[in-house]
Coordinates of C-alpha atoms in Angstrom, one line a residue:
X1 CA 16.8 60.5 67.1
X2 CA 18.6 62.8 69.6
X3 CA 16.1 62.2 72.4
X4 CA 17.0 58.5 72.7
X5 CA 15.0 58.0 75.9
X6 CA 11.9 59.8 74.9
X7 CA 8.5 58.7 73.8
X8 CA 8.2 57.6 70.1
X9 CA 4.6 57.9 68.8
X10 CA 5.3 55.7 65.8
X11 CA 6.3 52.8 68.2
X12 CA 2.9 53.0 69.8
X13 CA 1.3 52.7 66.3
X14 CA 3.4 49.6 65.6
X15 CA 2.3 48.1 68.9
X16 CA -1.3 48.7 68.0
X17 CA -0.7 47.0 64.6
X18 CA 0.9 44.0 66.3
X19 CA -2.0 43.6 68.8
X20 CA -4.6 44.1 66.0
X21 CA -2.9 41.4 63.9
X22 CA -3.1 38.9 66.7
X23 CA -6.7 39.8 67.6
X24 CA -7.9 39.4 64.0
X25 CA -6.0 36.1 63.8
X26 CA -7.8 34.7 66.8
X27 CA -11.1 35.9 65.4
X28 CA -10.5 33.8 62.3
X29 CA -10.8 36.7 59.9
X30 CA -10.3 35.4 56.4
X31 CA -7.0 36.0 54.6
X32 CA -5.2 36.9 57.9
X33 CA -3.9 33.4 58.7
X34 CA -0.5 34.9 59.4
X35 CA -1.8 37.4 62.0
X36 CA 0.0 35.6 64.8
X37 CA 3.2 37.1 63.4
X38 CA 2.1 40.2 65.3
X39 CA 3.8 38.5 68.3
X40 CA 7.1 38.6 66.4
X41 CA 6.6 42.3 65.7
X42 CA 5.9 42.9 69.4
X43 CA 9.1 41.2 70.3
X44 CA 11.1 43.3 67.9
X45 CA 9.5 46.4 69.4
X46 CA 10.3 45.3 72.9
X47 CA 14.0 44.5 72.1
X48 CA 14.3 48.0 70.6
X49 CA 12.7 49.9 73.4
X50 CA 14.4 48.1 76.3
X51 CA 17.8 48.3 74.6
X52 CA 17.4 51.9 73.7
X53 CA 16.3 53.0 77.1
X54 CA 19.1 51.1 78.9
X55 CA 21.8 52.6 76.6
X56 CA 20.3 56.1 77.0
X57 CA 20.5 55.8 80.8
X58 CA 24.0 54.4 80.6
X59 CA 25.1 57.4 78.5
X60 CA 23.7 59.7 81.2
X61 CA 25.4 57.6 84.0
X62 CA 22.1 57.0 85.6
X63 CA 21.3 53.3 84.8
X64 CA 20.6 51.0 87.8
X65 CA 19.7 47.4 87.6
X66 CA 17.7 47.7 90.7
X67 CA 15.7 50.6 89.3
X68 CA 15.3 48.8 86.0
X69 CA 13.7 45.8 87.7
X70 CA 11.5 48.0 90.0
X71 CA 10.2 49.9 86.9
X72 CA 9.5 46.6 85.1
X73 CA 7.7 45.2 88.1
X74 CA 5.5 48.3 88.5
X75 CA 4.7 48.4 84.9
X76 CA 3.9 44.7 84.3
X77 CA 2.9 43.0 87.5
X78 CA -0.2 45.0 88.5
X79 CA -1.8 44.4 85.1
X80 CA -0.8 40.8 85.0
X81 CA -2.2 40.2 88.5
X82 CA -5.5 41.9 87.7
X83 CA -5.8 39.8 84.5
X84 CA -5.1 36.6 86.3
X85 CA -7.5 37.3 89.2
X86 CA -10.3 38.4 86.8
X87 CA -9.8 35.4 84.6
X88 CA -10.0 33.1 87.6
X89 CA -13.1 34.9 88.9
X90 CA -14.9 34.5 85.5
X91 CA -13.6 31.0 85.2
X92 CA -15.3 29.9 88.4
X93 CA -18.6 30.8 86.6
X94 CA -18.1 29.7 83.0
X95 CA -15.4 27.0 83.0
X96 CA -15.9 23.2 83.7
X97 CA -14.0 22.0 86.8
X98 CA -11.2 20.4 84.9
X99 CA -10.5 23.5 82.8
X100 CA -10.8 25.7 85.9
X101 CA -8.1 23.6 87.6
X102 CA -5.9 23.9 84.5
X103 CA -6.4 27.6 84.4
X104 CA -5.5 27.9 88.1
X105 CA -2.3 26.0 87.4
X106 CA -1.4 28.2 84.4
X107 CA -2.0 31.3 86.5
X108 CA 0.7 30.3 89.0
X109 CA 3.2 29.8 86.1
X110 CA 2.1 33.2 84.6
X111 CA 2.7 35.0 87.9
X112 CA 6.2 33.5 88.2
X113 CA 7.1 34.3 84.5
X114 CA 7.1 30.7 83.5
X115 CA 3.9 30.5 81.4
X116 CA 5.7 29.8 78.2
X117 CA 7.5 26.8 79.7
X118 CA 4.2 25.6 81.1
X119 CA 2.3 25.8 77.8
X120 CA 5.2 24.3 75.9
X121 CA 5.1 21.3 78.2
X122 CA 1.3 21.0 78.3
X123 CA 0.0 21.9 74.8
X124 CA 0.7 23.4 71.5
X125 CA -0.4 26.9 70.6
X126 CA -2.3 25.8 67.5
X127 CA -4.0 22.8 69.0
X128 CA -7.7 22.7 69.6
X129 CA -7.1 22.3 73.3
X130 CA -5.4 25.7 73.4
X131 CA -8.7 27.4 72.8
X132 CA -9.8 26.4 76.4
X133 CA -6.7 28.0 78.0
X134 CA -7.8 31.6 78.8
X135 CA -4.3 32.6 80.1
X136 CA -2.5 31.2 77.1
X137 CA -1.6 34.7 75.9
X138 CA 0.6 35.2 79.0
X139 CA 3.3 33.0 77.4
X140 CA 4.7 36.0 75.4
X141 CA 4.9 38.1 78.6
X142 CA 6.9 35.4 80.3
X143 CA 9.4 35.3 77.3
X144 CA 9.9 39.1 77.8
X145 CA 10.3 38.8 81.5
X146 CA 12.9 36.1 81.1
X147 CA 14.7 38.3 78.5
X148 CA 14.9 41.0 81.2
X149 CA 16.8 38.7 83.5
X150 CA 20.0 38.6 81.4
X151 CA 19.9 41.4 78.8
X152 CA 20.4 44.5 81.0
X153 CA 23.4 42.9 82.8
X154 CA 24.9 41.8 79.5
X155 CA 24.6 45.3 78.1
X156 CA 26.5 46.6 81.1
X157 CA 29.4 44.3 80.4
X158 CA 29.6 45.2 76.7
X159 CA 31.6 48.4 76.7
X160 CA 31.1 49.9 73.2
X161 CA 28.9 49.9 70.1
X162 CA 31.1 47.4 68.2
X163 CA 31.0 44.8 71.0
X164 CA 27.3 45.2 71.4
X165 CA 26.6 44.9 67.7
X166 CA 28.8 41.7 67.4
X167 CA 27.1 40.0 70.4
X168 CA 23.6 41.0 69.1
X169 CA 24.3 39.6 65.7
X170 CA 25.5 36.3 67.2
X171 CA 22.4 36.1 69.4
X172 CA 20.3 36.9 66.4
X173 CA 21.9 34.5 63.9
X174 CA 22.6 31.4 66.0
X175 CA 19.1 30.9 67.5
X176 CA 17.5 31.7 64.1
X177 CA 19.5 29.0 62.4
X178 CA 18.7 26.6 65.3
X179 CA 15.0 27.4 65.0
X180 CA 15.0 26.8 61.3
X181 CA 16.7 23.4 61.8
X182 CA 14.4 22.3 64.6
X183 CA 11.1 23.9 63.7
X184 CA 9.6 20.7 62.2
X185 CA 10.9 18.3 64.9
X186 CA 10.2 20.5 67.9
X187 CA 7.7 23.2 66.7
X188 CA 6.3 23.9 70.2
X189 CA 9.7 24.5 71.7
X190 CA 10.7 26.8 68.8
X191 CA 7.4 28.7 69.3
X192 CA 7.4 29.1 73.1
X193 CA 11.0 29.2 74.4
X194 CA 13.1 32.3 74.8
X195 CA 16.3 31.0 73.0
X196 CA 14.3 30.7 69.8
X197 CA 12.6 34.1 70.3
X198 CA 15.9 35.9 70.7
X199 CA 16.1 36.7 66.9
X200 CA 13.1 39.0 67.2
X201 CA 14.3 40.6 70.4
X202 CA 17.8 41.0 69.0
X203 CA 16.5 42.5 65.8
X204 CA 15.0 45.3 67.8
X205 CA 18.1 45.6 69.9
X206 CA 20.4 45.9 66.9
X207 CA 18.2 48.7 65.5
X208 CA 18.5 50.4 68.9
X209 CA 22.3 50.1 69.1
X210 CA 22.7 51.5 65.6
X211 CA 20.2 54.3 66.1
X212 CA 22.1 55.7 69.0
X213 CA 24.9 56.6 66.5
X214 CA 22.7 57.9 63.7
X215 CA 21.2 61.4 63.6
X216 CA 19.2 63.5 61.2
X217 CA 17.1 62.5 58.2
X218 CA 19.7 60.0 56.9
X219 CA 19.8 58.3 60.3
X220 CA 16.0 58.1 60.5
X221 CA 15.9 56.7 57.0
X222 CA 18.5 54.1 57.8
X223 CA 16.7 53.1 61.0
X224 CA 13.4 52.8 59.1
X225 CA 14.9 50.6 56.4
X226 CA 16.7 48.5 59.0
X227 CA 13.5 48.1 61.0
X228 CA 11.5 47.0 58.0
X229 CA 14.2 44.5 56.9
X230 CA 14.7 43.0 60.3
X231 CA 11.0 42.7 61.0
X232 CA 10.6 40.9 57.7
X233 CA 13.6 38.6 58.4
X234 CA 12.3 37.7 61.9
X235 CA 8.9 36.9 60.5

């Protein structure tokens, strides 16, 4: 755990597992009806990686909000733009006019990191109409990008591990309780909107904060157990 800012092969394996779960879910593979929970796993991973990298840079006195956002933009926007343009290009060939217009509208929201809000207002993820929304998957990226707007700055304000842990637990527990109370009355909001996705992101962030203070085999075991428990809880 010493090289806090380095590459972690195991994390890439978890990412692959999360993507595979969602892919198999959308292919209607029998006995994998819960595969959409791969999205939850992906959020946990994102919360861990972003928090870990920010704290590592802070410890080395080299963290910059400007550089953070430049790196995020370079990493995410080119792939997003390519996906949107290719989807629109193919859509002009295969989509009916009404669905092409809807896809064009959703592409604008996706580029401005508002896709989750757009799909929340227009349709539910599990409704039949959602199958005709080729950019529906961009909702989760919008959630992450909205998370990036406040979390790095908040970490800069929190001066020590105890403060960070307390705030993270609050941001994990309160939205989780709210989501449990509102999930039947407002299922789409609980699914799409950032406040209700904070528990997954904060689960990863809490693991990152604690892992910065744990070293050796016992530390790795503690992080492993915490990761498994928090992923199960967020799911």
